[in-house]
GROMACS .gro file of C-alpha atoms in nm:
model
  269
    1MET     CA    1  -0.608   0.181   1.595
    2LEU     CA    2  -0.698   0.461   1.358
    3PHE     CA    3  -0.522   0.439   1.029
    4THR     CA    4  -0.322   0.757   0.975
    5ARG     CA    5  -0.141   0.849   0.661
    6LYS     CA    6   0.222   0.947   0.695
    7PRO     CA    7   0.274   1.327   0.723
    8LEU     CA    8   0.279   1.520   0.400
    9LEU     CA    9   0.637   1.596   0.313
   10ILE     CA   10   0.744   1.829   0.034
   11ALA     CA   11   1.068   1.703  -0.111
   12CYS     CA   12   1.216   2.047  -0.168
   13ALA     CA   13   1.173   2.147   0.196
   14ILE     CA   14   1.468   2.007   0.387
   15ALA     CA   15   1.298   2.052   0.722
   16SER     CA   16   1.009   1.826   0.625
   17SER     CA   17   1.189   1.556   0.430
   18VAL     CA   18   1.418   1.276   0.540
   19LEU     CA   19   1.705   1.215   0.302
   20PHE     CA   20   1.942   0.920   0.298
   21THR     CA   21   2.258   0.948   0.094
   22ALA     CA   22   2.453   0.659  -0.050
   23CYS     CA   23   2.797   0.729  -0.194
   24SER     CA   24   2.909   0.593  -0.527
   25ASN     CA   25   3.261   0.464  -0.576
   26ASN     CA   26   3.293   0.709  -0.865
   27THR     CA   27   3.313   1.078  -0.785
   28GLU     CA   28   3.178   1.164  -1.127
   29GLU     CA   29   2.872   0.985  -1.260
   30LYS     CA   30   2.866   0.901  -1.627
   31LYS     CA   31   2.582   1.051  -1.824
   32GLN     CA   32   2.442   0.712  -1.927
   33ASP     CA   33   2.411   0.607  -1.561
   34SER     CA   34   2.118   0.842  -1.504
   35LEU     CA   35   1.763   0.825  -1.628
   36THR     CA   36   1.607   1.153  -1.736
   37ALA     CA   37   1.237   1.230  -1.702
   38SER     CA   38   1.093   1.554  -1.830
   39ALA     CA   39   0.736   1.449  -1.904
   40PRO     CA   40   0.448   1.304  -1.696
   41ALA     CA   41   0.475   0.936  -1.617
   42THR     CA   42   0.339   0.683  -1.864
   43GLY     CA   43   0.389   0.398  -1.617
   44GLU     CA   44   0.596   0.191  -1.861
   45ALA     CA   45   0.936   0.232  -2.023
   46SER     CA   46   0.854   0.304  -2.387
   47THR     CA   47   1.187   0.221  -2.550
   48LEU     CA   48   1.470  -0.026  -2.506
   49THR     CA   49   1.699   0.261  -2.406
   50GLU     CA   50   1.462   0.364  -2.128
   51ARG     CA   51   1.427   0.006  -2.006
   52ASN     CA   52   1.804  -0.034  -1.995
   53ALA     CA   53   1.842   0.297  -1.810
   54LYS     CA   54   1.571   0.190  -1.566
   55GLN     CA   55   1.756  -0.135  -1.492
   56ARG     CA   56   2.082   0.058  -1.440
   57LEU     CA   57   1.906   0.280  -1.189
   58ILE     CA   58   1.765  -0.023  -1.006
   59ASP     CA   59   2.112  -0.183  -0.997
   60THR     CA   60   2.267   0.142  -0.872
   61LEU     CA   61   2.013   0.180  -0.593
   62GLN     CA   62   2.045  -0.183  -0.484
   63LYS     CA   63   2.424  -0.140  -0.468
   64HIS     CA   64   2.388   0.175  -0.260
   65PHE     CA   65   2.133   0.004  -0.032
   66LYS     CA   66   2.380  -0.280   0.029
   67THR     CA   67   2.664  -0.035   0.101
   68ALA     CA   68   2.446   0.155   0.349
   69ASN     CA   69   2.317  -0.168   0.511
   70ILE     CA   70   1.960  -0.088   0.403
   71ASN     CA   71   1.774  -0.417   0.368
   72ALA     CA   72   1.536  -0.324   0.088
   73LYS     CA   73   1.435  -0.500  -0.233
   74ILE     CA   74   1.314  -0.292  -0.528
   75ILE     CA   75   0.996  -0.416  -0.695
   76ASP     CA   76   0.977  -0.144  -0.959
   77ILE     CA   77   1.083   0.209  -1.049
   78LYS     CA   78   0.863   0.450  -1.243
   79THR     CA   79   0.899   0.803  -1.370
   80THR     CA   80   0.698   1.081  -1.209
   81GLU     CA   81   0.571   1.414  -1.335
   82VAL     CA   82   0.861   1.581  -1.151
   83PRO     CA   83   1.169   1.606  -1.377
   84ASN     CA   84   1.448   1.367  -1.275
   85LEU     CA   85   1.253   1.228  -0.978
   86PHE     CA   86   1.150   0.862  -0.971
   87TRP     CA   87   0.905   0.660  -0.762
   88VAL     CA   88   1.052   0.344  -0.610
   89ASN     CA   89   0.822   0.059  -0.505
   90LEU     CA   90   0.990  -0.146  -0.230
   91GLU     CA   91   0.897  -0.493  -0.108
   92GLY     CA   92   0.747  -0.485   0.240
   93MET     CA   93   0.819  -0.114   0.286
   94SER     CA   94   0.661   0.218   0.201
   95SER     CA   95   0.762   0.356  -0.137
   96VAL     CA   96   1.030   0.624  -0.167
   97TYR     CA   97   1.158   0.861  -0.434
   98THR     CA   98   1.503   0.869  -0.588
   99THR     CA   99   1.701   1.111  -0.797
  100ALA     CA  100   1.802   1.019  -1.153
  101ASP     CA  101   2.158   0.931  -1.050
  102GLY     CA  102   2.044   0.705  -0.765
  103LYS     CA  103   2.250   0.897  -0.509
  104TYR     CA  104   1.957   1.015  -0.296
  105ILE     CA  105   1.632   0.868  -0.173
  106ILE     CA  106   1.352   1.078  -0.028
  107GLN     CA  107   1.094   0.948   0.217
  108GLY     CA  108   0.750   1.105   0.234
  109ASP     CA  109   0.503   1.263  -0.005
  110VAL     CA  110   0.582   1.496  -0.293
  111ILE     CA  111   0.294   1.737  -0.336
  112ARG     CA  112   0.197   1.930  -0.647
  113LEU     CA  113   0.071   2.281  -0.574
  114GLY     CA  114  -0.129   2.515  -0.794
  115ASP     CA  115  -0.478   2.365  -0.765
  116LYS     CA  116  -0.742   2.413  -0.497
  117THR     CA  117  -0.663   2.065  -0.369
  118LEU     CA  118  -0.320   1.917  -0.301
  119HIS     CA  119  -0.207   1.635  -0.530
  120ASN     CA  120   0.029   1.359  -0.422
  121VAL     CA  121   0.233   1.278  -0.733
  122SER     CA  122   0.267   0.909  -0.637
  123ASP     CA  123  -0.105   0.838  -0.586
  124ASN     CA  124  -0.171   0.705  -0.936
  125LEU     CA  125   0.152   0.504  -0.941
  126GLN     CA  126   0.082   0.340  -0.603
  127ALA     CA  127  -0.280   0.272  -0.700
  128GLU     CA  128  -0.169   0.102  -1.021
  129ALA     CA  129   0.060  -0.130  -0.825
  130ASN     CA  130  -0.209  -0.192  -0.561
  131LYS     CA  131  -0.470  -0.280  -0.824
  132LYS     CA  132  -0.253  -0.563  -0.955
  133LEU     CA  133  -0.191  -0.697  -0.605
  134LEU     CA  134  -0.559  -0.689  -0.509
  135ALA     CA  135  -0.661  -0.852  -0.838
  136GLY     CA  136  -0.436  -1.146  -0.749
  137LEU     CA  137  -0.633  -1.228  -0.434
  138LYS     CA  138  -0.874  -1.522  -0.426
  139THR     CA  139  -1.212  -1.454  -0.265
  140GLU     CA  140  -1.195  -1.788  -0.084
  141ASP     CA  141  -0.891  -1.654   0.103
  142LEU     CA  142  -1.080  -1.346   0.225
  143LEU     CA  143  -1.361  -1.275   0.471
  144VAL     CA  144  -1.640  -1.155   0.244
  145TYR     CA  145  -1.963  -0.972   0.326
  146LYS     CA  146  -2.184  -0.972   0.018
  147ALA     CA  147  -2.379  -0.664  -0.085
  148LYS     CA  148  -2.753  -0.670  -0.027
  149GLY     CA  149  -2.922  -0.682  -0.366
  150LYS     CA  150  -2.719  -0.564  -0.665
  151THR     CA  151  -2.347  -0.518  -0.604
  152LYS     CA  152  -2.258  -0.158  -0.691
  153HIS     CA  153  -1.912  -0.139  -0.537
  154VAL     CA  154  -1.644  -0.364  -0.388
  155VAL     CA  155  -1.398  -0.253  -0.120
  156TYR     CA  156  -1.100  -0.428   0.035
  157VAL     CA  157  -1.039  -0.365   0.404
  158PHE     CA  158  -0.721  -0.456   0.591
  159THR     CA  159  -0.849  -0.543   0.937
  160ASP     CA  160  -0.745  -0.678   1.276
  161ALA     CA  161  -0.977  -0.828   1.538
  162SER     CA  162  -0.790  -0.640   1.813
  163CYS     CA  163  -0.829  -0.296   1.650
  164PRO     CA  164  -1.093  -0.066   1.811
  165TYR     CA  165  -1.161   0.127   1.491
  166CYS     CA  166  -1.198  -0.203   1.305
  167HIS     CA  167  -1.465  -0.292   1.561
  168LYS     CA  168  -1.638   0.038   1.494
  169LEU     CA  169  -1.631  -0.016   1.118
  170HIS     CA  170  -1.750  -0.375   1.161
  171GLU     CA  171  -2.059  -0.255   1.348
  172HIS     CA  172  -2.164  -0.077   1.028
  173ILE     CA  173  -2.131  -0.381   0.799
  174PRO     CA  174  -2.513  -0.423   0.769
  175GLU     CA  175  -2.549  -0.055   0.670
  176ILE     CA  176  -2.258  -0.073   0.426
  177THR     CA  177  -2.378  -0.388   0.250
  178ALA     CA  178  -2.733  -0.245   0.237
  179GLN     CA  179  -2.590   0.032   0.016
  180GLY     CA  180  -2.478  -0.224  -0.242
  181ILE     CA  181  -2.117  -0.239  -0.121
  182GLU     CA  182  -1.942  -0.575  -0.096
  183VAL     CA  183  -1.678  -0.576   0.178
  184ARG     CA  184  -1.375  -0.803   0.150
  185TYR     CA  185  -1.169  -0.827   0.468
  186ILE     CA  186  -0.796  -0.892   0.439
  187ALA     CA  187  -0.621  -1.015   0.753
  188TRP     CA  188  -0.366  -0.765   0.882
  189PRO     CA  189  -0.270  -0.837   1.245
  190ARG     CA  190  -0.088  -0.531   1.377
  191GLY     CA  191   0.174  -0.732   1.560
  192GLU     CA  192   0.300  -1.086   1.608
  193GLN     CA  193   0.094  -1.117   1.928
  194PHE     CA  194  -0.227  -1.068   1.725
  195MET     CA  195  -0.134  -1.320   1.456
  196PRO     CA  196  -0.278  -1.633   1.631
  197ALA     CA  197  -0.626  -1.482   1.670
  198MET     CA  198  -0.648  -1.386   1.303
  199GLU     CA  199  -0.517  -1.726   1.195
  200SER     CA  200  -0.785  -1.889   1.410
  201VAL     CA  201  -1.052  -1.678   1.239
  202TRP     CA  202  -0.926  -1.771   0.894
  203CYS     CA  203  -0.912  -2.142   0.986
  204SER     CA  204  -1.272  -2.143   1.113
  205ALA     CA  205  -1.547  -2.308   0.910
  206ASP     CA  206  -1.755  -1.992   0.960
  207ARG     CA  207  -1.515  -1.698   0.939
  208GLN     CA  208  -1.786  -1.437   0.991
  209ALA     CA  209  -1.900  -1.595   1.318
  210ALA     CA  210  -1.539  -1.646   1.429
  211PHE     CA  211  -1.450  -1.283   1.357
  212ASP     CA  212  -1.753  -1.167   1.558
  213GLN     CA  213  -1.632  -1.381   1.848
  214ALA     CA  214  -1.274  -1.254   1.815
  215ILE     CA  215  -1.369  -0.886   1.826
  216SER     CA  216  -1.585  -0.953   2.132
  217GLY     CA  217  -1.276  -1.084   2.310
  218ALA     CA  218  -1.357  -1.455   2.295
  219GLN     CA  219  -1.067  -1.700   2.290
  220LEU     CA  220  -1.077  -1.903   1.969
  221PRO     CA  221  -0.932  -2.253   1.924
  222PRO     CA  222  -0.573  -2.251   1.792
  223ALA     CA  223  -0.538  -2.248   1.415
  224THR     CA  224  -0.485  -2.594   1.270
  225CYS     CA  225  -0.493  -2.523   0.896
  226LYS     CA  226  -0.265  -2.378   0.634
  227ASN     CA  227  -0.383  -2.019   0.602
  228PRO     CA  228  -0.298  -1.700   0.409
  229VAL     CA  229  -0.279  -1.460   0.706
  230ARG     CA  230   0.097  -1.403   0.693
  231ASP     CA  231   0.087  -1.364   0.315
  232GLN     CA  232  -0.191  -1.107   0.351
  233TYR     CA  233   0.011  -0.921   0.611
  234GLN     CA  234   0.302  -0.907   0.365
  235LEU     CA  235   0.062  -0.787   0.094
  236GLY     CA  236  -0.037  -0.496   0.317
  237LEU     CA  237   0.327  -0.403   0.372
  238ASN     CA  238   0.384  -0.405  -0.005
  239MET     CA  239   0.090  -0.168  -0.046
  240GLY     CA  240   0.216   0.069   0.222
  241VAL     CA  241  -0.038  -0.025   0.491
  242ASN     CA  242   0.078   0.078   0.838
  243GLY     CA  243  -0.241   0.054   1.042
  244THR     CA  244  -0.599  -0.067   1.043
  245PRO     CA  245  -0.857  -0.036   0.914
  246ALA     CA  246  -0.725   0.054   0.569
  247ILE     CA  247  -0.986   0.070   0.293
  248TYR     CA  248  -0.915   0.042  -0.082
  249ASN     CA  249  -1.136   0.031  -0.390
  250VAL     CA  250  -1.087  -0.218  -0.674
  251GLU     CA  251  -0.870   0.037  -0.857
  252GLY     CA  252  -0.618   0.017  -0.574
  253GLU     CA  253  -0.695   0.367  -0.449
  254TYR     CA  254  -0.671   0.428  -0.076
  255LEU     CA  255  -1.007   0.558   0.049
  256GLY     CA  256  -0.926   0.606   0.417
  257GLY     CA  257  -0.918   0.441   0.756
  258TYR     CA  258  -1.241   0.427   0.953
  259LEU     CA  259  -1.526   0.575   0.746
  260ALA     CA  260  -1.894   0.607   0.830
  261PRO     CA  261  -2.117   0.426   0.576
  262SER     CA  262  -2.233   0.751   0.414
  263GLU     CA  263  -1.877   0.879   0.378
  264LEU     CA  264  -1.758   0.548   0.234
  265LEU     CA  265  -2.034   0.555  -0.027
  266ASN     CA  266  -1.950   0.916  -0.110
  267ARG     CA  267  -1.584   0.828  -0.173
  268LEU     CA  268  -1.684   0.542  -0.401
  269LYS     CA  269  -1.893   0.765  -0.628
   0.00000   0.00000   0.00000
């Protein structure tokens, strides 16, 4: 399955944004219940006042989520370069934006215009969160293909043995590693029915050989070990993965879905 990014949505265009509203018990919000941003994001609350305001906004959103029967847990909230608009990192779900009073959430991308290329205002914020998550992985829990010669780059790839475009990317592993790129596969079965095959791969003494067998359609022995496949699937959800393959660099930046070896190297430069 080709990894496709969600459609670009400009928050100010009602026709291309999906808004959920959650009503507060108070008809008039107190001034201190909102967090004001008028400068580009620093990524961290710089004062105690800002940290307190951030926590109030988190509490307000969680209350509104509960009222609206939205089962979502907030991991973090950060300011954006857009005044009074905040980026909300959710556990196991794609990130959203919220207004300073916590009354509205906006799904989709917010795009900055004015340059020759479009800029997604959440890219740096999502990458920062992704970098921390990827750094927490242990290589022994991954399926690793070492670079030939000196390692110039490392990429993380969310993959599934049942995914046709993962098969296509896998065929290029020798070419990719020959370019000095180390590939680290993260298990991301695209559905519960594909979970057993990936668990069998991860429980095999030779994961590379087992993965080759799995993508060829061979039936592997049932998994008999404690394995990280479900945890890795949850990791992908936390990073906003919604299909495979999904390729990231060590900085947590999303590089694309299926990429030819030359294009992958170009995006790593």
